[in-house]
CSV table of N, CA and C in Angstrom, one decimal:
chain,number,residue,atom,x,y,z
A,26,UNK,N,40.8,-5.7,82.4
A,26,UNK,CA,40.1,-4.8,81.5
A,26,UNK,C,38.8,-5.4,81.0
A,27,UNK,N,37.8,-4.6,80.9
A,27,UNK,CA,36.5,-5.0,80.5
A,27,UNK,C,36.5,-5.2,79.0
A,28,UNK,N,35.7,-6.2,78.5
A,28,UNK,CA,35.5,-6.5,77.1
A,28,UNK,C,34.6,-5.5,76.5
A,29,UNK,N,34.6,-5.3,75.2
A,29,UNK,CA,33.7,-4.4,74.5
A,29,UNK,C,32.2,-4.7,74.8
A,30,UNK,N,31.9,-6.0,74.9
A,30,UNK,CA,30.5,-6.4,75.3
A,30,UNK,C,30.1,-5.9,76.6
A,31,UNK,N,31.0,-6.0,77.6
A,31,UNK,CA,30.7,-5.5,78.9
A,31,UNK,C,30.6,-3.9,79.0
A,32,UNK,N,31.4,-3.3,78.2
A,32,UNK,CA,31.3,-1.8,78.1
A,32,UNK,C,30.0,-1.4,77.5
A,33,UNK,N,29.6,-2.1,76.4
A,33,UNK,CA,28.3,-1.8,75.8
A,33,UNK,C,27.1,-2.0,76.8
A,34,UNK,N,27.2,-3.1,77.5
A,34,UNK,CA,26.2,-3.4,78.5
A,34,UNK,C,26.1,-2.3,79.6
A,35,UNK,N,27.3,-1.9,80.1
A,35,UNK,CA,27.4,-0.9,81.1
A,35,UNK,C,26.8,0.4,80.6
A,36,UNK,N,27.1,0.8,79.4
A,36,UNK,CA,26.5,2.0,78.8
A,36,UNK,C,24.9,1.9,78.7
A,37,UNK,N,24.5,0.7,78.3
A,37,UNK,CA,23.1,0.5,78.2
A,37,UNK,C,22.4,0.6,79.5
A,38,UNK,N,23.0,-0.1,80.6
A,38,UNK,CA,22.5,0.0,81.9
A,38,UNK,C,22.4,1.4,82.5
A,39,UNK,N,23.4,2.2,82.1
A,39,UNK,CA,23.5,3.6,82.6
A,39,UNK,C,22.3,4.4,82.0
A,40,UNK,N,21.9,4.1,80.8
A,40,UNK,CA,20.8,4.9,80.2
A,40,UNK,C,19.5,4.5,80.8
A,41,UNK,N,19.4,3.3,81.3
A,41,UNK,CA,18.1,2.8,81.8
A,41,UNK,C,17.3,2.3,80.7
A,42,UNK,N,16.0,2.0,81.0
A,42,UNK,CA,15.1,1.4,80.0
A,42,UNK,C,14.5,2.4,79.0
A,43,UNK,N,14.8,3.7,79.1
A,43,UNK,CA,14.2,4.6,78.2
A,43,UNK,C,15.1,5.0,77.0
A,44,UNK,N,14.4,5.3,75.9
A,44,UNK,CA,15.1,5.8,74.7
A,44,UNK,C,15.6,7.2,74.9
A,45,UNK,N,16.7,7.6,74.3
A,45,UNK,CA,17.1,9.0,74.4
A,45,UNK,C,16.2,9.8,73.5
A,46,UNK,N,16.4,11.1,73.6
A,46,UNK,CA,15.7,12.1,72.8
A,46,UNK,C,16.0,11.9,71.3
A,47,UNK,N,17.2,11.6,71.0
A,47,UNK,CA,17.6,11.3,69.6
A,47,UNK,C,17.0,10.1,69.1
A,48,UNK,N,16.9,9.0,69.9
A,48,UNK,CA,16.3,7.8,69.5
A,48,UNK,C,14.8,8.0,69.3
A,49,UNK,N,14.2,8.7,70.2
A,49,UNK,CA,12.7,9.0,70.1
A,49,UNK,C,12.4,9.8,68.8
A,50,UNK,N,13.3,10.8,68.5
A,50,UNK,CA,13.1,11.6,67.3
A,50,UNK,C,13.2,10.7,66.1
A,51,UNK,N,14.2,9.8,66.1
A,51,UNK,CA,14.3,8.9,64.9
A,51,UNK,C,13.1,8.0,64.7
A,52,UNK,N,12.6,7.5,65.8
A,52,UNK,CA,11.4,6.6,65.7
A,52,UNK,C,10.2,7.5,65.2
A,53,UNK,N,10.0,8.6,65.7
A,53,UNK,CA,8.9,9.5,65.3
A,53,UNK,C,9.0,9.9,63.8
A,54,UNK,N,10.2,10.2,63.4
A,54,UNK,CA,10.5,10.6,62.0
A,54,UNK,C,10.2,9.4,61.1
A,55,UNK,N,10.6,8.2,61.5
A,55,UNK,CA,10.3,7.0,60.7
A,55,UNK,C,8.8,6.8,60.5
A,56,UNK,N,8.0,7.0,61.6
A,56,UNK,CA,6.6,6.9,61.6
A,56,UNK,C,6.0,7.9,60.6
A,57,UNK,N,6.5,9.2,60.7
A,57,UNK,CA,6.0,10.2,59.8
A,57,UNK,C,6.3,9.9,58.3
A,58,UNK,N,7.5,9.3,58.1
A,58,UNK,CA,7.8,9.0,56.7
A,58,UNK,C,6.9,7.8,56.2
A,59,UNK,N,6.7,6.8,57.1
A,59,UNK,CA,5.8,5.7,56.7
A,59,UNK,C,4.4,6.3,56.3
A,60,UNK,N,3.8,7.1,57.2
A,60,UNK,CA,2.5,7.7,56.9
A,60,UNK,C,2.5,8.4,55.6
A,61,UNK,N,3.5,9.2,55.4
A,61,UNK,CA,3.5,10.0,54.1
A,61,UNK,C,3.5,9.1,52.9
A,62,UNK,N,4.4,8.0,53.0
A,62,UNK,CA,4.5,7.1,51.9
A,62,UNK,C,3.2,6.3,51.7
A,63,UNK,N,2.5,6.0,52.8
A,63,UNK,CA,1.3,5.2,52.7
A,63,UNK,C,0.2,6.0,52.1
A,64,UNK,N,0.1,7.3,52.5
A,64,UNK,CA,-0.9,8.2,51.9
A,64,UNK,C,-0.7,8.4,50.4
A,65,UNK,N,0.6,8.4,50.0
A,65,UNK,CA,0.9,8.6,48.6
A,65,UNK,C,0.9,7.3,47.8
A,66,UNK,N,0.6,6.2,48.4
A,66,UNK,CA,0.6,4.9,47.7
A,66,UNK,C,-0.6,4.9,46.6
A,67,UNK,N,-0.4,4.2,45.6
A,67,UNK,CA,-1.3,4.2,44.4
A,67,UNK,C,-2.7,3.6,44.8
A,68,UNK,N,-2.8,2.9,45.9
A,68,UNK,CA,-4.1,2.4,46.2
A,68,UNK,C,-5.0,3.3,47.1
A,69,UNK,N,-4.4,4.5,47.3
A,69,UNK,CA,-5.1,5.5,48.1
A,69,UNK,C,-5.8,6.5,47.2
A,70,UNK,N,-7.1,6.8,47.6
A,70,UNK,CA,-7.9,7.8,46.8
A,70,UNK,C,-8.4,8.9,47.8
A,71,UNK,N,-8.7,10.0,47.2
A,71,UNK,CA,-9.2,11.1,48.0
A,71,UNK,C,-10.7,10.9,48.2
A,72,UNK,N,-11.3,11.7,49.2
A,72,UNK,CA,-12.7,11.5,49.6
A,72,UNK,C,-13.6,11.7,48.4
A,73,UNK,N,-13.4,12.6,47.5
A,73,UNK,CA,-14.3,12.8,46.3
A,73,UNK,C,-14.3,11.6,45.4
A,74,UNK,N,-13.1,11.0,45.2
A,74,UNK,CA,-13.0,9.8,44.3
A,74,UNK,C,-13.7,8.6,45.0
A,75,UNK,N,-13.6,8.5,46.3
A,75,UNK,CA,-14.3,7.4,47.0
A,75,UNK,C,-15.8,7.6,46.9
A,76,UNK,N,-16.2,8.9,47.0
A,76,UNK,CA,-17.7,9.2,46.9
A,76,UNK,C,-18.2,8.8,45.5
A,77,UNK,N,-17.4,9.1,44.5
A,77,UNK,CA,-17.8,8.8,43.1
A,77,UNK,C,-17.9,7.2,43.0
A,78,UNK,N,-16.9,6.6,43.6
A,78,UNK,CA,-16.8,5.1,43.4
A,78,UNK,C,-18.0,4.4,44.0
A,79,UNK,N,-18.6,4.9,45.1
A,79,UNK,CA,-19.7,4.2,45.7
A,79,UNK,C,-21.0,4.9,45.5
A,80,UNK,N,-21.0,6.1,44.8
A,80,UNK,CA,-22.2,6.8,44.5
A,80,UNK,C,-22.9,7.5,45.7
A,81,UNK,N,-22.0,8.2,46.5
A,81,UNK,CA,-22.5,9.0,47.6
A,81,UNK,C,-21.8,10.3,47.5
A,82,UNK,N,-22.1,11.3,48.4
A,82,UNK,CA,-21.5,12.6,48.5
A,82,UNK,C,-20.2,12.5,49.3
A,83,UNK,N,-19.3,13.4,49.1
A,83,UNK,CA,-18.1,13.4,50.0
A,83,UNK,C,-18.4,13.6,51.5
A,84,UNK,N,-19.5,14.4,51.7
A,84,UNK,CA,-20.0,14.6,53.1
A,84,UNK,C,-20.3,13.2,53.7
A,85,UNK,N,-21.0,12.4,52.9
A,85,UNK,CA,-21.4,11.1,53.4
A,85,UNK,C,-20.2,10.2,53.7
A,86,UNK,N,-19.2,10.3,52.8
A,86,UNK,CA,-17.9,9.6,53.1
A,86,UNK,C,-17.3,10.0,54.4
A,87,UNK,N,-17.2,11.3,54.6
A,87,UNK,CA,-16.7,11.8,55.9
A,87,UNK,C,-17.5,11.3,57.1
A,88,UNK,N,-18.8,11.2,57.0
A,88,UNK,CA,-19.6,10.7,58.1
A,88,UNK,C,-19.3,9.2,58.3
A,89,UNK,N,-19.1,8.5,57.2
A,89,UNK,CA,-18.9,7.1,57.2
A,89,UNK,C,-17.5,6.8,57.9
A,90,UNK,N,-16.5,7.7,57.6
A,90,UNK,CA,-15.2,7.6,58.3
A,90,UNK,C,-15.4,7.8,59.8
A,91,UNK,N,-16.1,8.8,60.2
A,91,UNK,CA,-16.3,9.1,61.6
A,91,UNK,C,-17.0,7.9,62.3
A,92,UNK,N,-17.9,7.2,61.6
A,92,UNK,CA,-18.7,6.1,62.2
A,92,UNK,C,-18.0,4.8,62.1
A,93,UNK,N,-16.8,4.7,61.5
A,93,UNK,CA,-16.1,3.5,61.4
A,93,UNK,C,-16.6,2.6,60.3
A,94,UNK,N,-17.4,3.2,59.4
A,94,UNK,CA,-18.0,2.4,58.3
A,94,UNK,C,-17.0,2.3,57.1
A,95,UNK,N,-16.0,3.1,57.1
A,95,UNK,CA,-15.0,3.0,56.1
A,95,UNK,C,-13.7,3.6,56.7
A,96,UNK,N,-12.6,3.3,56.0
A,96,UNK,CA,-11.3,3.7,56.5
A,96,UNK,C,-10.8,4.9,55.8
A,97,UNK,N,-10.5,5.9,56.6
A,97,UNK,CA,-10.0,7.2,56.1
A,97,UNK,C,-8.9,7.6,57.0
A,98,UNK,N,-7.7,7.9,56.4
A,98,UNK,CA,-6.6,8.4,57.1
A,98,UNK,C,-6.4,9.9,56.9
A,99,UNK,N,-6.2,10.6,57.9
A,99,UNK,CA,-6.0,12.1,57.8
A,99,UNK,C,-4.9,12.5,57.0
A,100,UNK,N,-5.2,13.5,56.1
A,100,UNK,CA,-4.1,14.0,55.2
A,100,UNK,C,-4.3,15.5,55.2
A,101,UNK,N,-3.3,16.2,55.7
A,101,UNK,CA,-3.4,17.7,55.8
A,101,UNK,C,-3.7,18.4,54.5
A,102,UNK,N,-3.3,17.8,53.4
A,102,UNK,CA,-3.4,18.5,52.1
A,102,UNK,C,-4.8,18.4,51.6
A,103,UNK,N,-5.5,17.3,51.9
A,103,UNK,CA,-6.9,17.1,51.3
A,103,UNK,C,-7.9,16.4,52.1
A,104,UNK,N,-7.9,16.6,53.4
A,104,UNK,CA,-8.8,15.9,54.3
A,104,UNK,C,-8.4,14.5,54.6
A,105,UNK,N,-9.1,13.5,53.9
A,105,UNK,CA,-8.8,12.1,54.1
A,105,UNK,C,-8.4,11.4,52.8
A,106,UNK,N,-7.6,10.4,53.0
A,106,UNK,CA,-7.3,9.5,51.9
A,106,UNK,C,-7.8,8.1,52.3
A,107,UNK,N,-8.3,7.4,51.4
A,107,UNK,CA,-8.9,6.1,51.7
A,107,UNK,C,-8.3,5.0,50.8
A,108,UNK,N,-8.1,3.8,51.4
A,108,UNK,CA,-7.6,2.7,50.5
A,108,UNK,C,-8.8,2.3,49.6
A,109,UNK,N,-8.5,2.3,48.3
A,109,UNK,CA,-9.6,1.9,47.3
A,109,UNK,C,-10.1,0.5,47.6
A,110,UNK,N,-9.2,-0.4,48.0
A,110,UNK,CA,-9.6,-1.9,48.1
A,110,UNK,C,-10.6,-2.1,49.2
A,111,UNK,N,-10.8,-1.2,50.1
A,111,UNK,CA,-11.8,-1.4,51.1
A,111,UNK,C,-13.3,-1.5,50.6
A,112,UNK,N,-13.5,-1.0,49.4
A,112,UNK,CA,-14.8,-1.0,48.8
A,112,UNK,C,-15.1,-2.3,48.0
A,113,UNK,N,-14.2,-3.2,48.0
A,113,UNK,CA,-14.4,-4.6,47.5
A,113,UNK,C,-15.4,-5.3,48.4
A,114,UNK,N,-16.3,-6.1,47.8
A,114,UNK,CA,-17.4,-6.7,48.6
A,114,UNK,C,-16.9,-7.5,49.8
A,115,UNK,N,-15.9,-8.3,49.7
A,115,UNK,CA,-15.4,-9.1,50.8
A,115,UNK,C,-14.8,-8.3,52.0
A,116,UNK,N,-14.4,-7.1,51.7
A,116,UNK,CA,-13.9,-6.2,52.8
A,116,UNK,C,-14.9,-5.2,53.2
A,117,UNK,N,-15.7,-4.7,52.3
A,117,UNK,CA,-16.7,-3.6,52.7
A,117,UNK,C,-17.6,-4.0,53.8
A,118,UNK,N,-18.1,-5.3,53.7
A,118,UNK,CA,-19.1,-5.7,54.7
A,118,UNK,C,-18.5,-5.9,56.1
A,119,UNK,N,-17.2,-6.0,56.2
A,119,UNK,CA,-16.5,-6.4,57.4
A,119,UNK,C,-16.1,-5.1,58.2
A,120,UNK,N,-16.0,-4.0,57.5
A,120,UNK,CA,-15.3,-2.8,58.1
A,120,UNK,C,-16.0,-2.3,59.4
A,121,UNK,N,-17.3,-2.2,59.4
A,121,UNK,CA,-18.0,-1.7,60.6
A,121,UNK,C,-17.9,-2.7,61.8
A,122,UNK,N,-18.2,-4.0,61.6
A,122,UNK,CA,-18.0,-4.9,62.7
A,122,UNK,C,-16.5,-4.9,63.2
A,123,UNK,N,-15.6,-4.8,62.2
A,123,UNK,CA,-14.2,-4.8,62.6
A,123,UNK,C,-13.9,-3.6,63.5
A,124,UNK,N,-14.4,-2.4,63.1
A,124,UNK,CA,-14.1,-1.2,63.9
A,124,UNK,C,-14.7,-1.4,65.3
A,125,UNK,N,-15.8,-2.0,65.4
A,125,UNK,CA,-16.4,-2.2,66.7
A,125,UNK,C,-15.6,-3.2,67.5
A,126,UNK,N,-15.1,-4.3,66.9
A,126,UNK,CA,-14.2,-5.2,67.6
A,126,UNK,C,-12.9,-4.6,68.1
A,127,UNK,N,-12.4,-3.7,67.2
A,127,UNK,CA,-11.1,-3.1,67.6
A,127,UNK,C,-11.3,-1.9,68.5
A,128,UNK,N,-12.6,-1.5,68.7
A,128,UNK,CA,-13.0,-0.4,69.5
A,128,UNK,C,-12.4,0.9,69.1
A,129,UNK,N,-12.4,1.2,67.7
A,129,UNK,CA,-11.8,2.4,67.2
A,129,UNK,C,-12.5,2.7,65.8
A,130,UNK,N,-12.5,4.0,65.5
A,130,UNK,CA,-12.8,4.4,64.2
A,130,UNK,C,-11.6,5.1,63.5
A,131,UNK,N,-10.5,5.1,64.2
A,131,UNK,CA,-9.2,5.7,63.7
A,131,UNK,C,-8.7,4.9,62.5
A,132,UNK,N,-8.6,5.6,61.4
A,132,UNK,CA,-8.2,5.0,60.1
A,132,UNK,C,-6.9,4.4,60.2
A,133,UNK,N,-5.9,5.0,60.8
A,133,UNK,CA,-4.6,4.4,60.9
A,133,UNK,C,-4.6,3.1,61.7
A,134,UNK,N,-5.4,3.0,62.8
A,134,UNK,CA,-5.5,1.8,63.5
A,134,UNK,C,-6.1,0.7,62.7
A,135,UNK,N,-7.2,1.0,62.0
A,135,UNK,CA,-7.9,0.0,61.2
A,135,UNK,C,-7.0,-0.5,60.1
A,136,UNK,N,-6.3,0.5,59.4
A,136,UNK,CA,-5.4,0.1,58.3
A,136,UNK,C,-4.2,-0.7,58.8
A,137,UNK,N,-3.7,-0.4,60.0
A,137,UNK,CA,-2.6,-1.1,60.6
A,137,UNK,C,-3.0,-2.6,60.9
A,138,UNK,N,-4.2,-2.8,61.4
A,138,UNK,CA,-4.7,-4.1,61.7
A,138,UNK,C,-4.8,-4.9,60.4
A,139,UNK,N,-5.5,-4.3,59.4
A,139,UNK,CA,-5.7,-5.0,58.2
A,139,UNK,C,-4.4,-5.3,57.4
A,140,UNK,N,-3.4,-4.5,57.5
A,140,UNK,CA,-2.2,-4.7,56.7
A,140,UNK,C,-1.0,-5.3,57.5
A,141,UNK,N,-1.2,-5.7,58.8
A,141,UNK,CA,-0.1,-6.3,59.5
A,141,UNK,C,-0.2,-7.8,59.5
A,142,UNK,N,0.9,-8.5,59.1
A,142,UNK,CA,0.9,-9.9,59.1
A,142,UNK,C,0.5,-10.5,60.5
A,143,UNK,N,-0.2,-11.6,60.5
A,143,UNK,CA,-0.6,-12.2,61.8
A,143,UNK,C,-0.2,-13.7,61.9
A,144,UNK,N,0.4,-14.1,63.0
A,144,UNK,CA,0.7,-15.5,63.1
A,144,UNK,C,-0.6,-16.3,63.2
A,145,UNK,N,-1.7,-15.7,63.7
A,145,UNK,CA,-3.0,-16.4,63.7
A,145,UNK,C,-3.6,-16.7,62.4
A,146,UNK,N,-3.0,-16.1,61.3
A,146,UNK,CA,-3.4,-16.3,60.0
A,146,UNK,C,-2.2,-16.8,59.1
A,147,UNK,N,-1.3,-17.6,59.8
A,147,UNK,CA,-0.2,-18.1,59.1
A,147,UNK,C,0.7,-17.1,58.4
A,148,UNK,N,0.8,-15.9,59.0
A,148,UNK,CA,1.6,-14.9,58.5
A,148,UNK,C,0.9,-14.0,57.5
A,149,UNK,N,-0.3,-14.3,57.1
A,149,UNK,CA,-1.0,-13.4,56.2
A,149,UNK,C,-1.5,-12.2,56.9
A,150,UNK,N,-1.8,-11.2,56.2
A,150,UNK,CA,-2.5,-10.0,56.7
A,150,UNK,C,-4.0,-10.3,56.8
A,151,UNK,N,-4.8,-9.7,57.7
A,151,UNK,CA,-6.2,-9.9,57.7
A,151,UNK,C,-6.9,-9.5,56.4
A,152,UNK,N,-6.4,-8.5,55.7
A,152,UNK,CA,-6.9,-8.1,54.4
A,152,UNK,C,-6.7,-9.3,53.4
A,153,UNK,N,-5.5,-9.8,53.3
A,153,UNK,CA,-5.3,-10.9,52.4
A,153,UNK,C,-6.1,-12.1,52.7
A,154,UNK,N,-6.2,-12.4,54.0
A,154,UNK,CA,-7.0,-13.5,54.4
A,154,UNK,C,-8.4,-13.4,54.0
A,155,UNK,N,-9.0,-12.2,54.2
A,155,UNK,CA,-10.4,-12.0,53.8
A,155,UNK,C,-10.5,-12.1,52.3
A,156,UNK,N,-9.6,-11.6,51.5
A,156,UNK,CA,-9.6,-11.7,50.1
A,156,UNK,C,-9.5,-13.2,49.6
A,157,UNK,N,-8.9,-14.0,50.4
A,157,UNK,CA,-8.7,-15.4,50.1
A,157,UNK,C,-9.8,-16.3,50.7
A,158,UNK,N,-10.8,-15.7,51.3
A,158,UNK,CA,-11.9,-16.5,51.7
A,158,UNK,C,-11.9,-17.0,53.2
A,159,UNK,N,-10.9,-16.5,54.0
A,159,UNK,CA,-10.9,-16.9,55.4
A,159,UNK,C,-12.2,-16.4,56.0
A,160,UNK,N,-12.9,-17.2,56.8
A,160,UNK,CA,-14.2,-16.8,57.4
A,160,UNK,C,-14.1,-15.4,58.2
A,161,UNK,N,-15.1,-14.6,58.0
A,161,UNK,CA,-15.1,-13.3,58.7
A,161,UNK,C,-15.0,-13.4,60.2
A,162,UNK,N,-15.7,-14.4,60.8
A,162,UNK,CA,-15.6,-14.6,62.2
A,162,UNK,C,-14.2,-14.8,62.7
A,163,UNK,N,-13.4,-15.5,62.0
A,163,UNK,CA,-12.0,-15.7,62.4
A,163,UNK,C,-11.2,-14.3,62.4
A,164,UNK,N,-11.5,-13.5,61.4
A,164,UNK,CA,-10.8,-12.2,61.4
A,164,UNK,C,-11.4,-11.3,62.6
A,165,UNK,N,-12.7,-11.4,62.8
A,165,UNK,CA,-13.2,-10.6,63.9
A,165,UNK,C,-12.7,-11.1,65.3
A,166,UNK,N,-12.6,-12.4,65.4
A,166,UNK,CA,-12.0,-12.9,66.7
A,166,UNK,C,-10.6,-12.4,66.9
A,167,UNK,N,-9.8,-12.4,65.8
A,167,UNK,CA,-8.5,-11.9,65.8
A,167,UNK,C,-8.4,-10.4,66.2
A,168,UNK,N,-9.4,-9.7,65.7
A,168,UNK,CA,-9.4,-8.3,66.0
A,168,UNK,C,-9.8,-8.0,67.5
A,169,UNK,N,-10.7,-8.9,68.0
A,169,UNK,CA,-11.0,-8.8,69.4
A,169,UNK,C,-9.7,-9.0,70.3
A,170,UNK,N,-9.0,-10.0,69.9
A,170,UNK,CA,-7.7,-10.4,70.7
A,170,UNK,C,-6.7,-9.3,70.5
A,171,UNK,N,-6.6,-8.7,69.3
A,171,UNK,CA,-5.6,-7.7,69.0
A,171,UNK,C,-5.9,-6.4,69.8
A,172,UNK,N,-7.2,-6.1,70.0
A,172,UNK,CA,-7.6,-4.9,70.8
A,172,UNK,C,-7.4,-5.0,72.3
A,173,UNK,N,-7.2,-6.2,72.8
A,173,UNK,CA,-7.0,-6.4,74.2
A,173,UNK,C,-5.7,-6.7,74.6
């Protein structure tokens, strides 16, 4: 008689390396929930508030998002939401070179890079590392490696 471990392995082998439709749906749903919660977080501001914060028009903010000069994540209810902290001097100056190194202007990708802990930064996020004075070139080198 086969042990439960062997039965589980046989079932896993029968499915192959691909996730089932139910597993895929679960992963997609978790991603949607994460995005919804992140958009609703207290550090996120709408385009008009971001424009007021830095003294430009909302149209200019939208152009900056498209150019990778600031981070904006798509929100069906109100265009874009932006993390307020990106306008701090130690982060603001890094955003455009960072977008170029990551080869993206997608807000979710930029946000993910900045908020994901990195072993190259002793487990800190690139955002926290920049705020703590880690040299910009180290973050940009990490972004180059992350993109490839």
